[in-house]
Coordinates of C-alpha atoms in Angstrom, one line a residue:
X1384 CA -68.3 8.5 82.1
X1385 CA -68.8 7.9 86.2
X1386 CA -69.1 9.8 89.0
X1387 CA -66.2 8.1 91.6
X1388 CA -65.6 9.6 94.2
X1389 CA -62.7 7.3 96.1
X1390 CA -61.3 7.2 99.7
X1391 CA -58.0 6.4 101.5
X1392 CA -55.8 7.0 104.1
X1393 CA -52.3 8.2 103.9
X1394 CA -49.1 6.9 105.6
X1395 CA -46.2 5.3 104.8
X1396 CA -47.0 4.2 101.4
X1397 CA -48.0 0.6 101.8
X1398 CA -48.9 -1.8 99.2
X1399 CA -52.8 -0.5 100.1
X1400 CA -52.0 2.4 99.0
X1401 CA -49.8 2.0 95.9
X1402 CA -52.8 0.0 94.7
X1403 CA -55.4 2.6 95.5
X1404 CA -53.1 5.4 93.0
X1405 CA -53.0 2.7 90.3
X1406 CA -56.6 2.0 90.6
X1407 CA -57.1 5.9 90.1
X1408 CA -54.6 6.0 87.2
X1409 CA -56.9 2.9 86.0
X1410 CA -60.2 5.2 86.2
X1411 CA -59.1 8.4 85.0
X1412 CA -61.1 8.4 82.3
X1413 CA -63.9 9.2 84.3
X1414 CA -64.9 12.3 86.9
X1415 CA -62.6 11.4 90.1
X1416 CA -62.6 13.0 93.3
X1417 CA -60.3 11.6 96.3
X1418 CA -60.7 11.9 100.0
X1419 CA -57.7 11.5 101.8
X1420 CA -57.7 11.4 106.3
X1421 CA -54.4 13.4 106.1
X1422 CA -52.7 16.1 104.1
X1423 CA -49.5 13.8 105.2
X1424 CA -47.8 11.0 104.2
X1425 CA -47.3 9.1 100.6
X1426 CA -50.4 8.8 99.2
X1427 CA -51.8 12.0 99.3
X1428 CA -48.3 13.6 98.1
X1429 CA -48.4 11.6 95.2
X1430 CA -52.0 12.0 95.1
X1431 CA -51.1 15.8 94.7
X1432 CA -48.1 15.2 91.5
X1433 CA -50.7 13.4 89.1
X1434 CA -53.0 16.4 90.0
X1435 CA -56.0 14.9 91.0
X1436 CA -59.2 16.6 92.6
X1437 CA -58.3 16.1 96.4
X1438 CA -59.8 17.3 99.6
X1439 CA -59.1 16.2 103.2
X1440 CA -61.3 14.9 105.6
X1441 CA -59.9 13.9 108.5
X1442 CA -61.6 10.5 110.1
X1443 CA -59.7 7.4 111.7
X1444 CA -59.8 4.2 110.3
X1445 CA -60.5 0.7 112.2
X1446 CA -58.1 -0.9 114.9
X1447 CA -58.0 -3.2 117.5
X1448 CA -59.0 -0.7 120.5
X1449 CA -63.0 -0.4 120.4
X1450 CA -62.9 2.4 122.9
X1451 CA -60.5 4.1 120.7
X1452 CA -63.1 3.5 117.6
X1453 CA -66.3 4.4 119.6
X1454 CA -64.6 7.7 120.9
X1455 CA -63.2 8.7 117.1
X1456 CA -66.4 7.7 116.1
X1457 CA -68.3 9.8 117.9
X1458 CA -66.0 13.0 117.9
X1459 CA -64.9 12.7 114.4
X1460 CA -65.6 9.6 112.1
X1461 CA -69.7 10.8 112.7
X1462 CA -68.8 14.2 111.7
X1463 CA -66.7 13.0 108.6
X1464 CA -69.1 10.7 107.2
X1465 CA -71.6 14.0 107.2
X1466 CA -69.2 15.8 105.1
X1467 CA -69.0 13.0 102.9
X1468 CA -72.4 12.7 102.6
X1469 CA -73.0 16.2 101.7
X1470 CA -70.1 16.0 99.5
X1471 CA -71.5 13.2 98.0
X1472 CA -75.0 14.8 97.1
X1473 CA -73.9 18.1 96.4
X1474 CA -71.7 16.3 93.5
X1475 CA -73.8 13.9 92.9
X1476 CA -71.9 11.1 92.8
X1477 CA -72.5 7.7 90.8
X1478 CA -69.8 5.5 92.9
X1479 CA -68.0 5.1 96.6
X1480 CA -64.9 3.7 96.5
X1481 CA -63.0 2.4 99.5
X1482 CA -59.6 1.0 99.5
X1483 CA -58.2 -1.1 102.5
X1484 CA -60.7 -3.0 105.0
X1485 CA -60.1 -0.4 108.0
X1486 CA -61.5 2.4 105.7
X1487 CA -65.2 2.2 106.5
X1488 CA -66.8 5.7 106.5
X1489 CA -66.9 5.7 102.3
X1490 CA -69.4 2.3 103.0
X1491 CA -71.8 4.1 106.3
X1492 CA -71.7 7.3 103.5
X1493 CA -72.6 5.3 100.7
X1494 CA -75.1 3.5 102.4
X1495 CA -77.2 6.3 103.9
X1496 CA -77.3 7.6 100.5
X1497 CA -77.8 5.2 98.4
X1498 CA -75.2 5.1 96.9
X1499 CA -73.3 1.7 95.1
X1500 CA -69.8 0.9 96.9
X1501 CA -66.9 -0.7 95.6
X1502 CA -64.8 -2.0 98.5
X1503 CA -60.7 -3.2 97.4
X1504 CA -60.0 -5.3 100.2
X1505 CA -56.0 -5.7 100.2
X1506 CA -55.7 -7.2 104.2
X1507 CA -55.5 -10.7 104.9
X1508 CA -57.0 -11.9 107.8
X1509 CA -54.2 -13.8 110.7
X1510 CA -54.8 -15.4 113.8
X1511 CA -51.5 -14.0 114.8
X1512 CA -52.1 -10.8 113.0
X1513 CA -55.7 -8.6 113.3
X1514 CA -56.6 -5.8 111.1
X1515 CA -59.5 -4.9 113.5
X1516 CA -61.1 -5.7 116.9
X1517 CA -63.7 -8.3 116.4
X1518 CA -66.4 -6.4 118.0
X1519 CA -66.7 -4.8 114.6
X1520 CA -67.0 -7.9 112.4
X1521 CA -71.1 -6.8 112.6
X1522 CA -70.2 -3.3 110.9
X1523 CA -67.5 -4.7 108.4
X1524 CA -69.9 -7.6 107.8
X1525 CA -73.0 -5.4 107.0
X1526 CA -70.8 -2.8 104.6
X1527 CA -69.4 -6.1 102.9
X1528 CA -73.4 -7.4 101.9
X1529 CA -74.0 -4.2 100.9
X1530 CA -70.6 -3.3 98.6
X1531 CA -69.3 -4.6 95.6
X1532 CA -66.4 -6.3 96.9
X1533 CA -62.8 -6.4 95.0
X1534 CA -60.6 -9.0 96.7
X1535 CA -57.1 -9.3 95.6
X1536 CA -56.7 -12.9 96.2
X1537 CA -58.7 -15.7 96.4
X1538 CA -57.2 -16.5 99.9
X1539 CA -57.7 -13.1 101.1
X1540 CA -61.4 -14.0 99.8
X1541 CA -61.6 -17.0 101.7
X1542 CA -59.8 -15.6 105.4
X1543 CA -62.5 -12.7 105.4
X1544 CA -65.3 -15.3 104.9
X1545 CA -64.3 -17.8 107.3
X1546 CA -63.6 -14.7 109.9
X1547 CA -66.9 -13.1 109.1
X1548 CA -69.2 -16.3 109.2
X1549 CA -70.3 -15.5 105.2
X1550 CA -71.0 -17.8 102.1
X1551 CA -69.2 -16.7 98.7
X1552 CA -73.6 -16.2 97.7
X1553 CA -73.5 -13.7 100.5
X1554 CA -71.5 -11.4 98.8
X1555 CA -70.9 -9.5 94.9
X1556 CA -67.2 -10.0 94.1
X1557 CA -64.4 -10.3 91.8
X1558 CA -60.9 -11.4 92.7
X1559 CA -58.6 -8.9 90.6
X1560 CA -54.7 -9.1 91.4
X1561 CA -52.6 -6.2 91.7
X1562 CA -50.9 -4.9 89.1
X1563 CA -46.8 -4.7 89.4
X1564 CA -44.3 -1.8 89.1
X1565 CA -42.2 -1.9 85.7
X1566 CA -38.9 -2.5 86.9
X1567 CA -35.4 -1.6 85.2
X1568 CA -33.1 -4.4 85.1
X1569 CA -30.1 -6.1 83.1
X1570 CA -30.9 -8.2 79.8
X1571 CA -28.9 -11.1 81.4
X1572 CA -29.9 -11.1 85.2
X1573 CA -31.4 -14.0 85.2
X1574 CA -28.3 -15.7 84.1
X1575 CA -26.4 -13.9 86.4
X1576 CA -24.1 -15.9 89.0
X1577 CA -22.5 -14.6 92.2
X1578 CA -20.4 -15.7 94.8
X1579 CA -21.7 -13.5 97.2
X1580 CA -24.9 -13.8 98.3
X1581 CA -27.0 -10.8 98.9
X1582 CA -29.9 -11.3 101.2
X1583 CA -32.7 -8.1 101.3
X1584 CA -35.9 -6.9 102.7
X1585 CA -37.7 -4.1 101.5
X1586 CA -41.0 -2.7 103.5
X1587 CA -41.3 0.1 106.6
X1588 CA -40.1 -1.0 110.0
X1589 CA -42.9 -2.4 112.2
X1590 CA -44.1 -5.1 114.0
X1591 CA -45.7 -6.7 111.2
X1592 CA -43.0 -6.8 109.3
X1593 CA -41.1 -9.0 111.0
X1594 CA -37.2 -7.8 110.4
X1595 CA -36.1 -8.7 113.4
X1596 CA -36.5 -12.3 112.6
X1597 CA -34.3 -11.9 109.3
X1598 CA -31.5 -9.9 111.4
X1599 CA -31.6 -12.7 114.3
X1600 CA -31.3 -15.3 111.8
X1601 CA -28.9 -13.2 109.4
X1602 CA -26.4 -12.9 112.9
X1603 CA -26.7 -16.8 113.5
X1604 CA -25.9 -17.4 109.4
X1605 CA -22.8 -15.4 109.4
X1606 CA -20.7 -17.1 111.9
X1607 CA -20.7 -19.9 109.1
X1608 CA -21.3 -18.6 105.8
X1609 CA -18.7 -15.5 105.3
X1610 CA -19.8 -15.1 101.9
X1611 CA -23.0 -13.4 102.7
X1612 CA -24.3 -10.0 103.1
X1613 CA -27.4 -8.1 104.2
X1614 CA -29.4 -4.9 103.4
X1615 CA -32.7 -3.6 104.4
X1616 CA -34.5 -1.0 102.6
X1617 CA -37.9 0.9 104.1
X1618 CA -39.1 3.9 106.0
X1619 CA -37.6 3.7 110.0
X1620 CA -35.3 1.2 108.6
X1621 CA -31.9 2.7 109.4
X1622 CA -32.7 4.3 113.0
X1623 CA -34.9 0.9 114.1
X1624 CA -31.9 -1.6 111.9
X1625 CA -28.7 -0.2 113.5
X1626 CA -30.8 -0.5 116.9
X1627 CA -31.5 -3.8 116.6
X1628 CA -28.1 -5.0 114.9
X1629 CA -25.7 -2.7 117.4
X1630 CA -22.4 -4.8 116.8
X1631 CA -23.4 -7.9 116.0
X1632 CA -22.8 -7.6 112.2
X1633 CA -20.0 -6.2 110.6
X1634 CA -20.5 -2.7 109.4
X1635 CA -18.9 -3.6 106.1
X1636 CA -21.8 -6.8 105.5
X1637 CA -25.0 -4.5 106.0
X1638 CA -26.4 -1.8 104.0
X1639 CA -29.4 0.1 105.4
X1640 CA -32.2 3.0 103.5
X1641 CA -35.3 4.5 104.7
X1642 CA -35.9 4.9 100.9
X1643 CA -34.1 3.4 97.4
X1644 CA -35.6 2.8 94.0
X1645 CA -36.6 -0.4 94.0
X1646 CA -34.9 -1.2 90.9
X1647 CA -31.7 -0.2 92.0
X1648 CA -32.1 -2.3 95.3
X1649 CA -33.1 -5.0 93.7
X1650 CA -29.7 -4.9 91.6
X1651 CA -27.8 -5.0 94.9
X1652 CA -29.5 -8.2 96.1
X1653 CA -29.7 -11.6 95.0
X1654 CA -32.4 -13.1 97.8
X1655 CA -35.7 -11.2 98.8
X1656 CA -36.9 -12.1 102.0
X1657 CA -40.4 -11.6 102.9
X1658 CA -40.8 -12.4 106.9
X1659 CA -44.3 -10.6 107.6
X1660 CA -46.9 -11.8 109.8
X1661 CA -49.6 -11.0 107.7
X1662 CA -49.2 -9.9 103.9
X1663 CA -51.9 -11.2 101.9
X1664 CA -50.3 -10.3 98.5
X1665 CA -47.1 -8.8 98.3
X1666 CA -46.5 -6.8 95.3
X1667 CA -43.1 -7.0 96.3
X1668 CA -42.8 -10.4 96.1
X1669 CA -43.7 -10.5 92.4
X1670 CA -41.3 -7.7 91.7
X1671 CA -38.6 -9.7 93.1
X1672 CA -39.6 -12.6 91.2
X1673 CA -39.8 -10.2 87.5
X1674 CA -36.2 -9.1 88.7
X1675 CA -35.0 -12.5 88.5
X1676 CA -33.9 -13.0 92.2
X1677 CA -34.6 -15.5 94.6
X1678 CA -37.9 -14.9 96.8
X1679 CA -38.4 -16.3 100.1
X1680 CA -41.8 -15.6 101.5
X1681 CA -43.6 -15.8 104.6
X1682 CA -46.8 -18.6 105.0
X1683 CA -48.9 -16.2 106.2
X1684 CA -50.6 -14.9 103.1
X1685 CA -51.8 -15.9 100.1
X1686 CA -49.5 -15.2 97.0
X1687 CA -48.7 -19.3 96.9
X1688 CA -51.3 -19.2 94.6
X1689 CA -49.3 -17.8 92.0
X1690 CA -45.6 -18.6 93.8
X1691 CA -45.4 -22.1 93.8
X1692 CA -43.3 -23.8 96.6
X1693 CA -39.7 -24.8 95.1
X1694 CA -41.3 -24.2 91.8
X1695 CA -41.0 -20.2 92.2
X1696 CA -40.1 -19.2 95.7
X1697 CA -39.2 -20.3 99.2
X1698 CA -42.2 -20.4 102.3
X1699 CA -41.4 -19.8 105.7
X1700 CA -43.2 -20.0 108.9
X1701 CA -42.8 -16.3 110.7
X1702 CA -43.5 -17.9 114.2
X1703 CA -40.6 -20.3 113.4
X1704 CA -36.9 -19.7 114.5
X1705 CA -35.4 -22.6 112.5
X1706 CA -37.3 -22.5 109.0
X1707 CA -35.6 -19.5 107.8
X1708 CA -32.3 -20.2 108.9
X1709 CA -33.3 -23.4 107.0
X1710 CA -34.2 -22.2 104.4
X1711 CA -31.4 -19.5 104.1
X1712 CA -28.4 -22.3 104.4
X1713 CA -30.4 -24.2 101.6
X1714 CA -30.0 -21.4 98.9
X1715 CA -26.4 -20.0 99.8
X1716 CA -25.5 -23.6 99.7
X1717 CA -27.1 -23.9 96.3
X1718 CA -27.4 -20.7 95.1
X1719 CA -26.3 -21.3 91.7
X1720 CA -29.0 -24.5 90.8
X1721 CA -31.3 -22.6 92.3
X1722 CA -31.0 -19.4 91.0
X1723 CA -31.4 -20.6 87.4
X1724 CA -34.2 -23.0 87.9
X1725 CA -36.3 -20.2 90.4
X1726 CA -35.7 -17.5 87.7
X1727 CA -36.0 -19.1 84.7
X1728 CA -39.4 -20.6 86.1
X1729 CA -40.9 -17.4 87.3
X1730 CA -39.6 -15.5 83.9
X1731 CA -41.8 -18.1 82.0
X1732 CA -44.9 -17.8 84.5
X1733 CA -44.8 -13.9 84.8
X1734 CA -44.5 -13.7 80.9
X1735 CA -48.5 -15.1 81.0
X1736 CA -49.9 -13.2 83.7
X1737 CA -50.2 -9.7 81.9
X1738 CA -51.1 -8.3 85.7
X1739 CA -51.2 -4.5 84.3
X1740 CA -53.4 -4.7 81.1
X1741 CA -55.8 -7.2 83.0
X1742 CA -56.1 -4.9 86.0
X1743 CA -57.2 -1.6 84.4
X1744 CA -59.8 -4.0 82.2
X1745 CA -61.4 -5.9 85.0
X1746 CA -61.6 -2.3 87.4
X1747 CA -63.0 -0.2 84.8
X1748 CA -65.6 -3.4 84.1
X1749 CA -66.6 -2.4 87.6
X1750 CA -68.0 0.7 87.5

């Protein structure tokens, strides 16, 4: 039994941070303590229902604004990483682990004291999209030689390489995917045909996100298709949604929640649309694809290495206008060819890929 004492911030809930509770859940068998920046948000509430050892530190995590990360640095983050490392003495801790690439202050902690780090890198690195100011590459770079990396794709793998100026001998690794929510559904869903055709998005408003582009496009596709129907799902989705759509859908073809079980908004949908800048594996996406419904996701990550292009799911460009519209018109117009082909192919690919059992093996093997 290990010593782990893990880190994370807390917010909206994000796929980041549904990993880092499931990679607790996956090493409870030994002594856990977590460190959370906030008594707010998600993480740390749920953190608080399975009961484990929690304390809050509060420290900033890495953005693009290096004044903003010198100043919290020097006001807080320094004083934080003292706690932790006092913390982490005092308890005597075998293991640091970090989730998410902005969390940094487990790696300084662990490293002043000696300590082995496991770092779960989620983030993909964009062009268009940047988890961090590249000043910092130096700091994220040095915590990266130092750690025992977990990357959960071998593209996210490859974009942090190419970013950082490494070689795959710089670094210890393992590429571990994410494990996926067991979802509720009908014995003959993915048989299922409809003549309306849902299309849905599930994720918290924000830039990133990129639901604007599915609500511009959505407006275009219903002055010809009147068969369709929309509804978004996520937290600031109904103040930031009805802002956005004002009267140029018909209140009775859109449906909008800050929060629904996934399950059950899966069952009211027949197309998932993924339109992020940057989302380097999107649990979601998989979930879709278990449910049986059509996923359409964006280019700008790396889950194509399991989604296959027309095999399993749809790819669109998020800096393209036309290519979802595109895309969109291809499946209403098909929808029934291509919902039992899509469905029946990923039911026969997910059916192999046993993501739970294989995640809590290969974590624990860590540590």
């Amino acid at each position: 039994m290990k010593k782990i004492l893990m880190i994370s911030h807390s917010s909206r809930g994000g796929g980041a941070e549904i990993i880092f509770l499931k990679t607790a859940d996956a090493l409870k068998k030994n002594t856990l303590k977590i460190i959370f920046n906030s008594k707010e948000g998600f993480t740390v509430k749920k953190a608080e229902t399975k009961k484990f050892d929690i304390e809050i530190i509060n420290n900033f995590i890495l953005n693009t604004s290096v004044v903003k990360v010198i100043v919290r640095f020097i006001f807080w983050n320094s004083v934080s990483i003292f706690k932790l490392m006092k913390i982490i003495q005092k308890e005597k801790f075998d293991y640091i682990y970090s989730g998410s690439i902005v969390n940094y202050i487990g790696g300084i902690a662990a490293i002043l004291t000696r300590k082995k780090h496991v770092w779960h890198i989620h983030e993909m690195d964009n062009v268009g999209y940047q988890w961090f100011n590249p000043k910092f590459n130096f700091l994220v770079r040095y915590i990266l030689k130092y750690s025992t990396v977990i990357f959960v794709s071998d593209g996210v793998k490859n974009s942090w390489l190419k970013r950082l100026s490494l070689k795959e001998s710089d670094l210890e690794y393992e590429i571990i995917y994410n494990p996926i929510k067991k979802l509720n559904k009908k014995k003959d869903y993915f048989n299922a045909k409809n003549k309306k055709i849902t299309i849905g998005c599930a994720g918290g408003f924000c830039k990133n996100k990129n639901q604007k582009f599915l609500i511009e496009t959505f407006i275009e596709l219903q002055k010809k298709y009147d068969n369709i129907f929309l509804k978004l799902a996520g937290d600031e989705v109904v103040n930031e949604g009805k802002r956005l759509i004002e009267n140029k859908i018909s209140k009775k073809k859109y449906s909008l929640y800050d929060y629904t079980d996934i399950s059950i908004f899966f069952s009211k949908i027949d197309i998932l649309v993924v339109p992020s800048y940057s989302e380097a594996w999107p649990l979601v996406a998989i979930e879709a694809a278990s449910f049986g419904l059509i996923p359409v996701l964006t280019t700008e990550g790396s889950i194509n290495e399991l989604l296959k292009e027309s095999e399993n799911a749809f790819y669109i460009n998020p800096y393209n206008s036309t290519e979802l519209y595109e895309v969109l018109e291809n499946i209403i117009i098909n929808y029934d060819r291509l919902k039992s082909s899509i469905s029946n192919n990923n039911k026969k690919l997910l059916e192999k890929c046993e993501f739970n059992k294989k995640f809590e093996k290969r974590i624990n093997s860590i540590f």
